[in-house]
Amino acid sequence: MSAIFEILDKDAGGRIGKLRTPHGVVETPTVMPVINPNIQLISPKEMRSFGAEILITNSYIIYRKEELRTVALEKGLHELLGFDGPIMTDSGSFQLSVYGSVEVTNEEILGFQEKIGSDIIVPLDIPTPPDVHFRRAEEELATTAERLEAARKFIQSKQLLAGPVQGSTYPELREKAASHLKDLNFEVYPLGAVVPLMESYRYAELVDVIAASKKGLSPTSPVHLFGAGHPMMFALAVALGCDLFDSAAYALYAKDGRYITSNGTYHLEKLNYLPCSCPVCFRYTAEELRKAKNKEELLGRHNLYATFAEIRLIKQSIKDGKLLELVEQRCRAHPKLLDGLKRLYTHSAWLEQFDPATKGTYFYCGPESASRPEVLRFGKRLERFSIEGSAIIRTSPVKGEKDYDRILTFKAPFGAFPAEMEEVYPFNAEVPKFPDYEALSTSLSNTIKLMDLNPGAEFTFICEKEFQHPLIEEIGKKAKLVYREAWKKE
Ligand SMILES: [Zn+2]
């Protein structure tokens, strides 16, 4: 099991990993461009030039079309598509969700995928859409579970088998399903039926679905967010522990004249300028691109370049320990993504266990940063500071502080900590000079907690006049409260 997926770097819930398949190793997080076996906007063999390491196609479409099926069975899937790297195949579950039925059984489509040499095989699960009645979600989940158990017995080859996690918009069902599948030892875990949530920008619920599923799975298993192909939400999903995405979006959006960026989508018709320097945007102006005969193909190419550029940025951010800074930037591109960010941090206590103990300098990017796992961790570790005698708490050095037994630095959104630790992570954080309400809330309540933990010490708190917060009054009850202005005059 562990040999199939190896985690090399981590930040928050995100990771850089290596996924081993029969056709080679894939570095994650990554996106699998969706290849339509019938129509190809861009040929599979060209996909590597954009940064693709693995593709995904639909085995049900191949199975149903005689001329495709014959070639696939005789020469194999890789020969059919003209791509010698890893290829994942979907089973027809998507068609099942759209048309209500498919003309194939679970065993038939599993056997077919195995025969044509798919690298990651997907069983025919039931993709239960969001918002259905709990009973329906539960019943369909039971059918999915039976089919996945059958699939696990059926596929015993070196090919990887995916175990999709379903459960609609019920976090409890998602977590239950995931922990059941964990015991069946699948190699990859797709999170299914999330496309309707993404299409309607329900990012907060998407976050809950991902978090619940992840909580049920082993943290060392690779997770595929099935149907997620827009780069603007990749960073958020990666921070929650998603490793694989698949993009039909590059082609579907191109067909529709839509131009993808990591901060959203433009209609080519409305673009005066091309805000990108990929080979397409470097060569064409917006006007020329609109008039180009192969406009759709060119747009598809740009969309792929933009998609993989974001993946590379995410990977660099993980290396630098700056993934959450990137998530906070991206989630400001749309108010519904901001809902997603806020929901992400309601899971900070869970995320904290994966977040490295030391990493790149913490940057405060907005009120949500006050709820980051690092801040939460600091609050949990306050008992490590034992303070006795007289202690002064200030943001920066003040006259006469050496007369105190202990000097503590106050820094929002953390709180008060020994001044000698100022250069140590996370206290070397880059924070605004004027903390906002949220940063003051966490830092002042942590300071109160520190005072309560050390009842024997005598605290003096040097308060900045900008600190307007109801907890200041509370501090005043536990410490000698002096405003900096007044202190200077003493
Ligand atoms: Zn471009």
Short mmCIF file of N, CA and C and ligand atoms in Angstrom, two decimals, residues 259-260 274-282 289 298-299 301-306, ligand 1:
data_model
loop_
_atom_site.label_atom_id
_atom_site.label_comp_id
_atom_site.label_asym_id
_atom_site.label_seq_id
_atom_site.Cartn_x
_atom_site.Cartn_y
_atom_site.Cartn_z
N TYR A 259 -12.27 31.75 -21.12
CA TYR A 259 -10.83 31.85 -20.91
C TYR A 259 -10.56 31.71 -19.42
N ILE A 260 -9.84 30.63 -19.07
CA ILE A 260 -9.63 30.31 -17.64
C ILE A 260 -8.42 31.05 -17.07
N LEU A 274 -5.20 40.07 -23.08
CA LEU A 274 -5.04 38.71 -22.57
C LEU A 274 -4.09 38.75 -21.37
N PRO A 275 -4.60 38.52 -20.17
CA PRO A 275 -3.77 38.67 -18.97
C PRO A 275 -2.92 37.42 -18.69
N CYS A 276 -2.13 37.01 -19.65
CA CYS A 276 -1.35 35.77 -19.52
C CYS A 276 -0.22 35.83 -20.54
N SER A 277 0.85 35.07 -20.28
CA SER A 277 1.98 35.05 -21.21
C SER A 277 2.29 33.65 -21.70
N CYS A 278 1.30 32.79 -21.75
CA CYS A 278 1.52 31.44 -22.29
C CYS A 278 1.79 31.58 -23.79
N PRO A 279 2.27 30.52 -24.44
CA PRO A 279 2.60 30.64 -25.87
C PRO A 279 1.44 31.16 -26.72
N VAL A 280 0.20 30.86 -26.34
CA VAL A 280 -0.95 31.35 -27.11
C VAL A 280 -1.12 32.85 -26.89
N CYS A 281 -1.15 33.24 -25.63
CA CYS A 281 -1.41 34.65 -25.31
C CYS A 281 -0.23 35.55 -25.69
N PHE A 282 0.95 34.95 -25.80
CA PHE A 282 2.13 35.69 -26.23
C PHE A 282 2.04 36.01 -27.72
N LEU A 289 -7.28 36.45 -31.35
CA LEU A 289 -7.73 35.15 -30.84
C LEU A 289 -9.21 34.94 -31.14
N LEU A 298 -7.08 26.98 -29.65
CA LEU A 298 -6.15 27.91 -29.01
C LEU A 298 -6.59 28.22 -27.57
N LEU A 299 -7.90 28.41 -27.41
CA LEU A 299 -8.42 28.67 -26.06
C LEU A 299 -8.18 27.45 -25.15
N ARG A 301 -5.79 25.37 -25.39
CA ARG A 301 -4.37 25.35 -25.05
C ARG A 301 -4.08 26.35 -23.92
N HIS A 302 -4.59 27.56 -24.08
CA HIS A 302 -4.39 28.54 -23.00
C HIS A 302 -4.94 28.00 -21.68
N ASN A 303 -6.15 27.42 -21.75
CA ASN A 303 -6.78 26.91 -20.52
C ASN A 303 -5.90 25.85 -19.85
N LEU A 304 -5.26 25.02 -20.65
CA LEU A 304 -4.37 24.00 -20.08
C LEU A 304 -3.12 24.64 -19.47
N TYR A 305 -2.55 25.61 -20.19
CA TYR A 305 -1.36 26.29 -19.64
C TYR A 305 -1.71 26.93 -18.29
N ALA A 306 -2.84 27.61 -18.23
CA ALA A 306 -3.24 28.29 -16.99
C ALA A 306 -3.47 27.28 -15.87
ZN ZN B 1 -2.51 32.18 -22.01
#
